[in-house]
Short mmCIF file of C-alpha atoms in Angstrom, two decimals:
data_model
loop_
_atom_site.label_atom_id
_atom_site.label_comp_id
_atom_site.label_asym_id
_atom_site.label_seq_id
_atom_site.Cartn_x
_atom_site.Cartn_y
_atom_site.Cartn_z
CA MET A 1 2.43 -31.27 8.93
CA ALA A 2 4.25 -27.59 9.06
CA GLU A 3 4.89 -26.95 5.75
CA THR A 4 8.42 -26.19 4.86
CA TYR A 5 9.61 -22.51 3.53
CA GLN A 6 12.37 -21.89 2.09
CA HIS A 7 12.66 -18.27 4.33
CA GLU A 8 12.30 -17.93 7.80
CA ARG A 9 9.19 -16.04 8.92
CA ALA A 10 7.86 -13.71 10.91
CA LEU A 11 4.18 -13.25 12.21
CA ILE A 12 2.50 -10.03 12.76
CA VAL A 13 -0.85 -10.11 15.18
CA ASP A 14 -3.07 -7.77 14.01
CA PHE A 15 -5.27 -5.60 16.58
CA GLY A 16 -6.56 -3.49 14.01
CA SER A 17 -3.84 -0.47 14.41
CA GLN A 18 -3.99 2.03 11.54
CA VAL A 19 -0.17 1.28 11.11
CA THR A 20 0.09 -2.31 11.48
CA GLN A 21 1.17 -2.73 7.53
CA LEU A 22 4.36 -0.33 8.43
CA ILE A 23 5.39 -2.93 11.09
CA ALA A 24 5.56 -5.48 7.93
CA ARG A 25 7.59 -2.92 5.57
CA ARG A 26 10.09 -2.06 8.25
CA LEU A 27 10.56 -6.04 8.48
CA ARG A 28 10.98 -6.56 4.53
CA GLU A 29 13.39 -3.72 4.64
CA SER A 30 15.19 -5.61 6.93
CA GLY A 31 15.28 -8.69 4.72
CA ILE A 32 12.60 -10.32 6.77
CA TYR A 33 9.60 -12.29 5.40
CA CYS A 34 6.72 -11.44 7.39
CA GLU A 35 2.99 -11.52 6.86
CA ILE A 36 0.00 -10.14 8.98
CA HIS A 37 -2.68 -12.23 10.38
CA PRO A 38 -6.13 -11.04 12.26
CA PHE A 39 -5.47 -12.14 15.93
CA ASN A 40 -8.67 -14.32 15.73
CA ARG A 41 -7.02 -16.59 13.08
CA VAL A 42 -3.62 -17.05 14.93
CA ASN A 43 -4.18 -20.71 17.04
CA GLU A 44 -1.64 -23.35 17.68
CA ARG A 45 -2.73 -25.08 14.31
CA PHE A 46 -2.04 -21.83 12.66
CA LEU A 47 1.40 -21.47 14.05
CA SER A 48 2.47 -25.20 13.67
CA ASP A 49 1.96 -24.35 9.96
CA TYR A 50 3.14 -20.94 9.32
CA CYS A 51 6.46 -21.71 11.36
CA PRO A 52 7.42 -18.19 12.76
CA ARG A 53 10.44 -17.30 13.97
CA ALA A 54 9.22 -14.42 15.53
CA ILE A 55 5.95 -13.06 16.59
CA ILE A 56 4.64 -9.00 17.17
CA LEU A 57 1.54 -8.35 18.37
CA SER A 58 0.37 -4.72 16.98
CA GLY A 59 -1.19 -1.86 18.05
CA GLY A 60 -5.20 -1.55 18.11
CA PRO A 61 -8.06 1.11 19.23
CA ALA A 62 -9.08 -0.98 22.00
CA SER A 63 -9.07 -1.09 25.83
CA VAL A 64 -7.28 -4.21 27.56
CA THR A 65 -9.52 -2.95 30.43
CA GLU A 66 -12.59 -3.36 28.90
CA GLU A 67 -14.38 -6.94 28.77
CA GLY A 68 -14.28 -8.65 25.60
CA SER A 69 -11.49 -6.49 24.08
CA PRO A 70 -8.94 -8.90 22.16
CA ARG A 71 -6.62 -10.86 22.79
CA ALA A 72 -3.50 -13.11 21.67
CA ASP A 73 -4.22 -16.91 21.40
CA GLY A 74 -2.47 -18.38 24.13
CA ALA A 75 -0.41 -20.36 21.59
CA VAL A 76 1.43 -17.60 20.81
CA PHE A 77 2.84 -17.74 24.93
CA ALA A 78 3.23 -21.19 24.78
CA SER A 79 5.09 -21.52 21.87
CA GLY A 80 8.53 -20.63 23.02
CA ILE A 81 8.60 -18.45 19.80
CA PRO A 82 10.15 -14.85 20.87
CA VAL A 83 7.30 -12.18 21.17
CA LEU A 84 7.30 -7.88 20.65
CA GLY A 85 4.09 -6.58 22.01
CA ILE A 86 3.64 -2.65 20.71
CA CYS A 87 1.23 -0.69 22.25
CA TYR A 88 -1.70 -2.37 23.10
CA GLY A 89 0.29 -5.38 21.83
CA GLN A 90 2.58 -5.08 24.61
CA GLN A 91 -0.71 -4.30 27.07
CA THR A 92 -2.62 -7.27 26.25
CA MET A 93 1.01 -9.67 26.91
CA VAL A 94 1.18 -7.93 30.13
CA ALA A 95 -2.67 -8.59 30.76
CA GLN A 96 -2.64 -12.11 29.87
CA LEU A 97 0.58 -12.99 31.54
CA GLY A 98 -0.45 -11.74 35.11
CA GLY A 99 0.43 -8.04 34.90
CA LEU A 100 -2.09 -5.24 35.69
CA VAL A 101 -3.24 -2.58 32.67
CA GLU A 102 -5.30 0.32 34.16
CA SER A 103 -6.85 3.37 32.52
CA GLY A 104 -6.16 6.85 33.73
CA GLU A 105 -5.04 10.41 32.82
CA SER A 106 -1.40 8.84 31.91
CA ARG A 107 -2.45 9.29 28.21
CA GLU A 108 0.23 10.11 26.04
CA PHE A 109 -0.03 11.06 21.87
CA GLY A 110 2.56 12.32 20.30
CA ARG A 111 6.13 12.68 20.31
CA ALA A 112 8.11 11.48 23.70
CA PHE A 113 11.52 11.07 24.97
CA ILE A 114 12.51 7.60 26.31
CA GLU A 115 15.67 6.76 29.01
CA LYS A 116 17.39 3.80 28.95
CA ILE A 117 17.23 1.70 32.28
CA SER A 118 19.42 -1.09 31.44
CA ASP A 119 21.28 -2.42 28.70
CA ASP A 120 19.41 -4.80 26.47
CA ARG A 121 20.12 -6.29 22.53
CA LEU A 122 16.60 -4.41 22.03
CA PHE A 123 19.23 -1.22 22.02
CA THR A 124 21.97 -2.36 19.80
CA GLY A 125 23.04 0.68 17.56
CA ILE A 126 20.68 2.91 19.91
CA PHE A 127 20.58 5.81 22.39
CA ALA A 128 23.89 7.23 21.25
CA GLY A 129 22.69 9.89 23.91
CA GLU A 130 20.61 10.20 27.02
CA SER A 131 17.60 9.52 25.24
CA GLU A 132 15.75 8.84 22.19
CA GLU A 133 12.90 10.16 20.31
CA VAL A 134 9.77 8.00 19.66
CA TRP A 135 6.17 8.55 19.05
CA MET A 136 3.27 7.44 21.47
CA SER A 137 -0.19 6.69 21.32
CA HIS A 138 -1.79 5.30 23.99
CA GLY A 139 -4.69 6.08 26.37
CA ASP A 140 -4.15 2.74 28.83
CA HIS A 141 -1.14 1.99 30.63
CA VAL A 142 0.95 -0.53 32.27
CA ALA A 143 0.50 -0.51 36.35
CA GLU A 144 1.96 -4.12 37.11
CA MET A 145 4.70 -5.75 35.53
CA PRO A 146 3.93 -9.45 34.89
CA SER A 147 6.78 -12.22 37.07
CA GLY A 148 9.98 -12.24 34.92
CA PHE A 149 9.77 -8.73 33.38
CA GLY A 150 11.75 -5.94 34.03
CA ILE A 151 12.03 -1.97 32.73
CA ILE A 152 14.60 -1.43 30.27
CA ALA A 153 13.59 2.21 29.15
CA ARG A 154 10.74 4.88 30.68
CA SER A 155 9.48 8.21 29.71
CA PRO A 156 8.01 10.67 31.76
CA GLY A 157 4.85 9.61 30.90
CA ALA A 158 5.28 6.01 30.63
CA PRO A 159 7.22 4.70 33.31
CA TYR A 160 6.77 0.79 31.50
CA ALA A 161 7.89 2.57 27.86
CA VAL A 162 10.07 -0.65 27.34
CA ILE A 163 9.87 -3.79 29.41
CA ALA A 164 11.60 -7.41 28.84
CA ASP A 165 11.45 -11.06 29.95
CA PRO A 166 14.87 -11.62 28.61
CA GLU A 167 15.09 -15.20 29.34
CA ARG A 168 11.57 -15.98 27.28
CA GLY A 169 11.66 -13.81 24.94
CA TYR A 170 9.42 -11.22 25.24
CA TYR A 171 9.33 -7.27 24.73
CA GLY A 172 7.08 -5.10 25.14
CA THR A 173 7.34 -1.03 23.76
CA GLN A 174 4.64 1.26 24.84
CA PHE A 175 5.19 3.54 21.94
CA HIS A 176 5.23 2.39 17.85
CA PRO A 177 8.57 1.95 16.51
CA GLU A 178 7.17 0.97 13.53
CA VAL A 179 6.07 4.69 12.35
CA VAL A 180 8.92 7.33 11.10
CA HIS A 181 8.18 9.24 14.10
CA THR A 182 10.53 7.21 15.84
CA PRO A 183 13.82 7.80 13.96
CA HIS A 184 15.32 4.85 15.68
CA GLY A 185 12.23 2.45 15.31
CA ALA A 186 13.39 0.44 12.41
CA GLN A 187 16.73 -0.10 13.92
CA MET A 188 14.92 -1.51 17.38
CA LEU A 189 12.72 -3.87 15.11
CA ARG A 190 15.64 -5.32 13.34
CA ASN A 191 17.06 -5.94 16.77
CA PHE A 192 14.30 -7.94 17.44
CA THR A 193 13.98 -10.12 14.45
CA HIS A 194 18.41 -9.92 13.96
CA GLU A 195 19.74 -10.05 17.28
CA ILE A 196 16.80 -11.28 20.06
CA ALA A 197 14.78 -13.80 17.41
CA GLY A 198 17.88 -14.68 15.69
CA MET A 199 16.68 -14.04 11.72
CA LYS A 200 18.93 -14.33 9.24
CA GLY A 201 17.25 -11.56 6.85
CA ASP A 202 17.60 -13.76 3.68
CA TRP A 203 14.64 -12.32 1.88
CA THR A 204 15.45 -10.94 -1.28
CA MET A 205 13.31 -9.99 -4.31
CA ALA A 206 15.74 -12.09 -6.84
CA ALA A 207 14.63 -15.08 -4.80
CA TYR A 208 10.77 -13.64 -4.46
CA ARG A 209 11.34 -13.95 -8.41
CA GLU A 210 12.50 -17.09 -8.68
CA GLU A 211 10.43 -18.76 -5.95
CA ALA A 212 7.07 -16.59 -8.08
CA VAL A 213 8.05 -18.03 -11.50
CA ALA A 214 8.17 -21.21 -10.10
CA LYS A 215 4.49 -21.00 -8.19
CA ILE A 216 3.16 -19.48 -11.47
CA ARG A 217 4.13 -22.51 -13.52
CA GLU A 218 2.85 -24.84 -10.96
CA GLN A 219 -0.64 -23.22 -10.75
CA VAL A 220 -1.48 -22.41 -14.27
CA GLY A 221 0.36 -25.69 -16.19
CA LYS A 222 -0.71 -26.22 -19.46
CA GLY A 223 -3.39 -23.53 -19.36
CA ARG A 224 -4.42 -19.73 -20.43
CA VAL A 225 -4.09 -16.82 -18.93
CA ILE A 226 -5.62 -13.44 -19.87
CA CYS A 227 -4.30 -10.44 -17.84
CA GLY A 228 -5.52 -7.22 -17.98
CA LEU A 229 -3.38 -4.55 -18.46
CA SER A 230 -3.97 -0.97 -16.91
CA GLY A 231 -0.73 0.90 -17.95
CA GLY A 232 0.18 1.46 -14.09
CA VAL A 233 2.86 -0.62 -12.21
CA ASP A 234 1.32 -3.25 -10.60
CA SER A 235 -0.48 -4.76 -13.79
CA SER A 236 2.96 -4.25 -15.74
CA VAL A 237 5.11 -6.23 -12.94
CA ALA A 238 2.87 -8.78 -12.85
CA ALA A 239 2.81 -8.95 -17.07
CA VAL A 240 6.27 -9.55 -16.97
CA LEU A 241 6.58 -11.46 -14.17
CA ILE A 242 4.01 -14.38 -15.49
CA HIS A 243 5.70 -13.94 -19.36
CA GLU A 244 8.28 -14.98 -17.70
CA ALA A 245 6.99 -18.04 -16.20
CA ILE A 246 4.90 -19.41 -19.26
CA GLY A 247 5.27 -17.49 -22.28
CA ASP A 248 2.94 -17.18 -24.87
CA GLN A 249 0.48 -19.17 -22.63
CA LEU A 250 -0.19 -15.29 -21.46
CA THR A 251 -2.46 -12.77 -23.77
CA CYS A 252 -2.39 -9.70 -22.06
CA VAL A 253 -5.69 -7.38 -22.57
CA TYR A 254 -5.19 -3.33 -22.45
CA VAL A 255 -8.38 -1.81 -22.30
CA ASP A 256 -8.58 1.65 -23.48
CA HIS A 257 -11.70 3.24 -21.72
CA GLY A 258 -11.40 7.00 -22.64
CA LEU A 259 -10.01 8.23 -19.33
CA MET A 260 -6.22 7.08 -19.25
CA ARG A 261 -3.61 10.48 -18.98
CA ALA A 262 -2.04 11.47 -22.48
CA HIS A 263 -0.04 9.16 -24.32
CA GLU A 264 -0.15 6.09 -22.01
CA SER A 265 -2.31 3.79 -24.84
CA GLU A 266 0.92 4.24 -27.01
CA GLU A 267 3.38 3.88 -24.40
CA VAL A 268 1.58 0.41 -23.01
CA VAL A 269 1.23 -1.19 -26.27
CA SER A 270 4.86 -0.24 -27.43
CA LEU A 271 6.30 -1.61 -24.39
CA PHE A 272 4.49 -4.87 -24.26
CA ARG A 273 3.94 -5.55 -27.72
CA GLY A 274 7.22 -3.58 -29.09
CA HIS A 275 9.80 -4.53 -26.41
CA TYR A 276 9.12 -7.66 -24.78
CA ASN A 277 7.10 -9.09 -27.39
CA ILE A 278 3.84 -10.31 -25.50
CA PRO A 279 0.97 -11.48 -26.93
CA LEU A 280 -1.31 -8.06 -26.54
CA VAL A 281 -4.61 -7.31 -27.47
CA HIS A 282 -5.35 -3.45 -27.84
CA VAL A 283 -9.47 -2.71 -27.39
CA ASP A 284 -10.20 1.11 -27.84
CA ALA A 285 -13.81 0.51 -25.59
CA SER A 286 -14.13 4.42 -24.92
CA GLU A 287 -17.38 4.78 -26.73
CA THR A 288 -19.19 2.07 -24.77
CA PHE A 289 -17.16 3.14 -21.16
CA LEU A 290 -18.44 7.10 -21.57
CA GLY A 291 -21.92 6.13 -22.58
CA ALA A 292 -22.17 3.64 -19.63
CA LEU A 293 -20.90 6.46 -17.40
CA ASP A 294 -22.95 9.38 -18.89
CA GLY A 295 -24.98 10.98 -15.78
CA VAL A 296 -23.21 9.16 -12.89
CA THR A 297 -22.29 11.15 -10.56
CA ASP A 298 -21.38 8.85 -7.46
CA PRO A 299 -17.77 8.03 -7.58
CA GLU A 300 -18.60 4.49 -6.11
CA THR A 301 -20.92 4.00 -8.69
CA LYS A 302 -18.21 5.25 -11.45
CA ARG A 303 -15.85 2.55 -9.88
CA LYS A 304 -18.22 -0.41 -10.12
CA THR A 305 -19.54 0.62 -13.58
CA ILE A 306 -15.98 0.67 -14.95
CA GLY A 307 -15.06 -2.76 -12.78
CA LYS A 308 -18.28 -4.44 -14.36
CA LEU A 309 -17.36 -3.22 -17.98
CA PHE A 310 -13.82 -4.48 -17.81
CA ILE A 311 -14.83 -7.73 -16.58
CA ASP A 312 -17.20 -8.07 -19.68
CA VAL A 313 -14.48 -7.22 -22.29
CA PHE A 314 -11.97 -9.37 -20.36
CA GLU A 315 -14.80 -12.30 -20.97
CA GLU A 316 -15.23 -11.42 -24.69
CA GLU A 317 -11.46 -11.29 -25.49
CA ALA A 318 -10.96 -14.75 -23.59
CA ARG A 319 -13.73 -15.98 -26.06
CA LYS A 320 -11.75 -14.98 -29.31
CA ILE A 321 -8.24 -16.20 -28.20
CA GLY A 322 -10.17 -19.51 -27.50
CA GLY A 323 -10.66 -19.33 -23.85
CA ALA A 324 -8.49 -18.70 -20.74
CA ASP A 325 -8.26 -20.78 -17.66
CA PHE A 326 -6.73 -18.14 -15.73
CA LEU A 327 -7.49 -14.26 -14.74
CA ALA A 328 -4.10 -12.35 -13.66
CA GLN A 329 -4.66 -9.58 -11.79
CA GLY A 330 -2.06 -6.71 -10.07
CA THR A 331 -3.24 -7.46 -6.81
CA LEU A 332 -1.03 -5.80 -3.94
CA TYR A 333 -0.44 -7.02 -0.45
CA PRO A 334 -2.45 -4.13 1.37
CA ASP A 335 -5.25 -4.82 -0.84
CA VAL A 336 -5.30 -8.39 0.65
CA ILE A 337 -4.86 -7.31 4.19
CA GLU A 338 -7.50 -5.18 4.06
CA SER A 339 -9.91 -7.41 2.69
CA VAL A 340 -9.57 -8.70 6.24
CA SER A 341 -10.00 -6.89 8.93
CA ALA A 342 -8.74 -7.88 12.41
CA LEU A 343 -11.79 -6.12 14.06
CA GLY A 344 -14.62 -7.00 11.69
CA GLY A 345 -14.58 -3.65 10.00
CA PRO A 346 -16.49 -3.68 6.59
CA SER A 347 -13.47 -4.15 3.78
CA VAL A 348 -14.50 -7.83 3.31
CA THR A 349 -13.59 -7.92 -0.68
CA ILE A 350 -10.28 -7.93 -2.02
CA LYS A 351 -9.86 -4.96 -4.05
CA SER A 352 -7.39 -5.27 -7.30
CA HIS A 353 -7.39 -2.94 -10.39
CA HIS A 354 -10.67 -3.14 -11.98
CA ASN A 355 -12.26 -6.49 -10.02
CA VAL A 356 -14.34 -4.13 -7.18
CA GLY A 357 -16.57 -6.74 -6.49
CA GLY A 358 -14.66 -10.29 -7.05
CA LEU A 359 -15.26 -12.39 -9.88
CA PRO A 360 -18.43 -13.15 -11.31
CA GLU A 361 -19.40 -16.84 -10.66
CA ARG A 362 -20.05 -17.25 -14.59
CA MET A 363 -16.06 -16.45 -15.12
CA LYS A 364 -14.95 -19.84 -14.95
CA MET A 365 -11.58 -18.60 -14.28
CA GLN A 366 -9.08 -18.86 -11.48
CA LEU A 367 -7.01 -15.45 -10.48
CA VAL A 368 -3.35 -15.01 -10.99
CA GLU A 369 -1.89 -12.85 -8.55
CA PRO A 370 1.80 -13.09 -7.94
CA LEU A 371 2.10 -10.06 -6.47
CA ARG A 372 -0.54 -10.21 -3.70
CA GLU A 373 2.47 -10.68 -1.21
CA LEU A 374 3.86 -7.36 -1.82
CA PHE A 375 3.96 -3.82 -1.15
CA LYS A 376 4.29 -1.37 -3.70
CA ASP A 377 7.74 -0.48 -3.23
CA GLU A 378 8.63 -4.19 -3.21
CA VAL A 379 6.86 -4.27 -6.33
CA ARG A 380 9.03 -1.52 -7.67
CA ALA A 381 11.94 -3.36 -7.19
CA LEU A 382 10.61 -6.67 -8.58
CA GLY A 383 9.80 -4.33 -11.77
CA ARG A 384 13.72 -3.47 -11.62
CA GLU A 385 14.81 -6.97 -10.90
CA LEU A 386 12.65 -8.42 -14.24
CA GLY A 387 14.30 -5.33 -15.82
CA LEU A 388 11.33 -3.06 -17.14
CA PRO A 389 12.36 0.59 -17.70
CA GLU A 390 12.62 3.21 -15.07
CA ALA A 391 9.48 5.26 -16.97
CA PHE A 392 7.30 2.30 -15.66
CA VAL A 393 8.50 1.34 -12.85
CA GLY A 394 8.76 4.91 -11.26
CA ARG A 395 5.37 5.95 -12.70
CA HIS A 396 3.35 7.55 -9.90
CA PRO A 397 -0.06 5.39 -8.97
CA PHE A 398 -2.84 5.51 -11.10
CA PRO A 399 -5.22 4.28 -10.46
CA GLY A 400 -7.53 1.48 -12.23
CA PRO A 401 -10.70 3.91 -13.24
CA GLY A 402 -8.16 6.95 -14.44
CA LEU A 403 -9.51 10.31 -14.82
CA ALA A 404 -13.26 8.75 -14.01
CA ILE A 405 -12.77 9.57 -10.10
CA ARG A 406 -10.74 12.99 -10.81
CA ILE A 407 -13.90 14.94 -12.23
CA PRO A 408 -16.06 15.18 -9.66
CA GLY A 409 -19.65 14.51 -10.71
CA ALA A 410 -20.85 14.02 -14.50
CA ILE A 411 -18.30 12.57 -16.74
CA THR A 412 -18.00 13.77 -20.56
CA ARG A 413 -15.49 13.27 -23.31
CA GLU A 414 -14.70 17.46 -23.52
CA LYS A 415 -14.04 16.74 -19.27
CA ALA A 416 -11.48 14.48 -19.98
CA ASP A 417 -9.90 15.51 -23.16
CA THR A 418 -9.23 19.07 -21.23
CA LEU A 419 -8.16 17.46 -17.70
CA ARG A 420 -5.90 14.95 -19.53
CA LYS A 421 -4.14 17.80 -21.69
CA ALA A 422 -3.79 19.65 -17.89
CA ASP A 423 -2.36 16.88 -16.05
CA ALA A 424 0.00 16.54 -18.79
CA ILE A 425 1.17 19.73 -18.33
CA TYR A 426 1.01 19.58 -14.79
CA LEU A 427 3.49 16.71 -14.92
CA ASP A 428 5.58 18.03 -17.66
CA GLU A 429 6.50 20.96 -15.36
CA ILE A 430 7.14 18.38 -12.50
CA ARG A 431 9.53 16.32 -14.71
CA LYS A 432 11.29 19.55 -16.52
CA ALA A 433 12.08 20.97 -12.49
CA GLY A 434 13.47 17.37 -11.47
CA LEU A 435 10.85 16.86 -9.17
CA TYR A 436 9.20 13.68 -10.23
CA ASP A 437 11.09 11.13 -8.09
CA GLU A 438 10.84 13.33 -5.11
CA ILE A 439 7.18 13.27 -4.99
CA TRP A 440 5.22 9.91 -4.87
CA GLN A 441 1.99 10.98 -6.28
CA ALA A 442 1.18 13.95 -8.67
CA PHE A 443 -2.13 14.33 -10.73
CA SER A 444 -4.67 17.26 -11.73
CA VAL A 445 -8.82 17.39 -10.77
CA LEU A 446 -10.95 18.82 -12.42
CA LEU A 447 -13.31 20.47 -9.73
CA PRO A 448 -17.23 20.37 -10.42
CA VAL A 449 -17.17 24.35 -10.44
CA ASN A 450 -17.03 27.24 -12.68
CA THR A 451 -15.48 30.77 -11.83
CA VAL A 452 -15.76 34.13 -13.46
CA GLY A 453 -12.56 35.39 -14.53
CA VAL A 454 -11.45 37.83 -17.40
CA MET A 455 -9.04 36.86 -19.79
CA GLY A 456 -7.65 39.33 -22.07
CA ASP A 457 -11.29 41.82 -22.79
CA GLU A 458 -13.44 39.35 -22.59
CA ARG A 459 -15.43 37.73 -19.49
CA THR A 460 -14.79 34.00 -18.83
CA TYR A 461 -16.56 31.31 -16.69
CA GLU A 462 -14.39 28.42 -16.56
CA ALA A 463 -13.59 25.30 -14.94
CA VAL A 464 -11.25 24.98 -11.78
CA LEU A 465 -8.38 22.93 -11.78
CA ALA A 466 -6.63 21.17 -8.83
CA LEU A 467 -3.53 20.18 -8.63
CA ARG A 468 -2.47 17.77 -5.77
CA ALA A 469 1.16 16.20 -5.03
CA VAL A 470 2.08 14.26 -2.17
CA THR A 471 4.87 12.90 -0.67
CA SER A 472 4.65 9.59 1.32
CA THR A 473 7.23 7.01 2.52
CA ASP A 474 4.29 4.25 3.00
CA GLY A 475 1.39 4.97 1.23
CA MET A 476 -0.92 5.46 3.88
CA THR A 477 0.44 8.55 5.45
CA ALA A 478 0.95 11.66 3.19
CA ASP A 479 2.01 15.05 3.10
CA TYR A 480 1.71 18.03 0.29
CA TYR A 481 4.72 18.47 -1.64
CA PRO A 482 5.84 22.45 -0.98
CA PHE A 483 6.39 23.48 -4.20
CA GLU A 484 7.74 26.94 -4.70
CA HIS A 485 5.22 29.82 -5.82
CA ALA A 486 7.59 30.62 -8.96
CA PHE A 487 6.73 26.87 -10.14
CA LEU A 488 3.01 26.59 -9.40
CA GLY A 489 2.93 30.20 -11.43
CA ARG A 490 4.85 28.76 -14.18
CA VAL A 491 2.25 25.28 -14.23
CA ALA A 492 -0.79 27.97 -13.80
CA THR A 493 -0.03 29.63 -16.74
CA ARG A 494 0.78 27.03 -18.99
CA ILE A 495 -2.08 25.79 -18.41
CA ILE A 496 -4.67 28.59 -18.19
CA ASN A 497 -2.80 29.63 -22.02
CA GLU A 498 -3.04 26.37 -23.32
CA VAL A 499 -6.14 24.34 -22.18
CA LYS A 500 -8.98 25.99 -23.27
CA GLY A 501 -11.87 25.52 -20.41
CA VAL A 502 -10.04 26.31 -17.47
CA ASN A 503 -9.66 29.39 -15.97
CA ARG A 504 -8.15 29.08 -12.40
CA VAL A 505 -5.70 26.82 -10.97
CA VAL A 506 -5.52 25.69 -7.23
CA TYR A 507 -2.86 23.60 -4.90
CA ASP A 508 -4.25 21.40 -2.70
CA ILE A 509 -2.10 21.51 0.28
CA THR A 510 -4.22 18.59 2.41
CA SER A 511 -2.14 16.11 4.29
CA LYS A 512 -3.28 12.22 4.46
CA PRO A 513 -3.22 11.05 8.32
CA PRO A 514 -3.27 7.42 9.10
CA GLY A 515 -6.90 5.79 8.42
CA THR A 516 -8.15 8.27 6.04
CA ILE A 517 -9.64 8.12 2.60
CA GLU A 518 -7.49 7.53 -0.54
CA TRP A 519 -5.55 10.14 -2.01
CA GLU A 520 -8.09 9.82 -5.33
#
């Protein structure tokens, strides 16, 4: 029997595109609750249980023309639910409904302009001029449309740029409306969900808060919850939300591993113990962590070492408070998505703050993850809804391993102190310049490189510090922030004058296209 949901739902069928998450973000921005599920898990039973009002087929790296390439389950097209296929999604829809897709020389990557052929509800509020800018990324192309379809827009390189069968509610775009490079793509997605599928867009953060509180109370009952605070946005919002639901059944544990930013520990303790009156245990475990990391140079080994030690600390603190039934974590929806690869990729373990490898079997606790349906910007919105101070809600992302992964090579307390001081100066200057909220993430990296310099009348042989600052609308793609040279000069001068051990400062202007490593 299908579950009854309080909000209308859209379903995104994932074929492995690097930007599938952006589809979900655009839909949620318009008040549509949606989830992403791999193509091979969506069948008739799933559709019956999930109850979507609209279905979107994502792009993907495969070729429809190759034997064994991914396909949507036939139940998708038998359901009577409106379907929008994007890029690969358009091509598999065409192939499955009786059309023809071919590989050829008509590849199209990057900016393109489409021309409207006929009016359609998909274009409501779009096409003020003769053409619309879009972002193409395809090698295959539609050669013949299935019966019932017509062309509603084309481009010089894609004669079937947008096709539609309005009678059945089937639409396909050869380009990607979800990326910012398609300026009116979000409006097109909204038109599909609101105009064509008739959805109201009734999903709000206030409603999410109310429903999350009810779910936490139902899951926890009279049990006790221990929450690992990292000082970041995710764990902070999770802790406040859980405390609203169950009060003093929650105990927060803040572990200072000696690799936090300057004054971070004091701020966390003050907010949660002083302002919110949440039971909080502050553990100074810096000696334990730094000792375990002594001589460790591999970044992934650092992560796993820190993750294991966090689990050990939580277990010990749970015993001290008389046992805990649940462990709360700030797992986000991107972590969940990445843990289930649509094409069988390497991401098979949900990533979260410190629980890199999942809970060990010896821990007799269940996970409470009240943010696992949210993206980062939605977590910030929930934090504001809960009344968290803007200083916490707007804080730049800071990974659980802290400075450990911003000190390439071996870690020492001296290196951590040096980086902490330099990083504090960098962020201080960013705030003084009024730039903090314009930047998605800014941090310093103490490089494992020394350079010869002259300071005053003496030669020095000291470390190089790299500065990074990136802008991002989605946390998946990023570009460097274009600081003025005068600003970088002020920061470099302060760091060299005030931080012993650094004699050169460089600024990293590398961009992060889709699908590359995290900015850490």
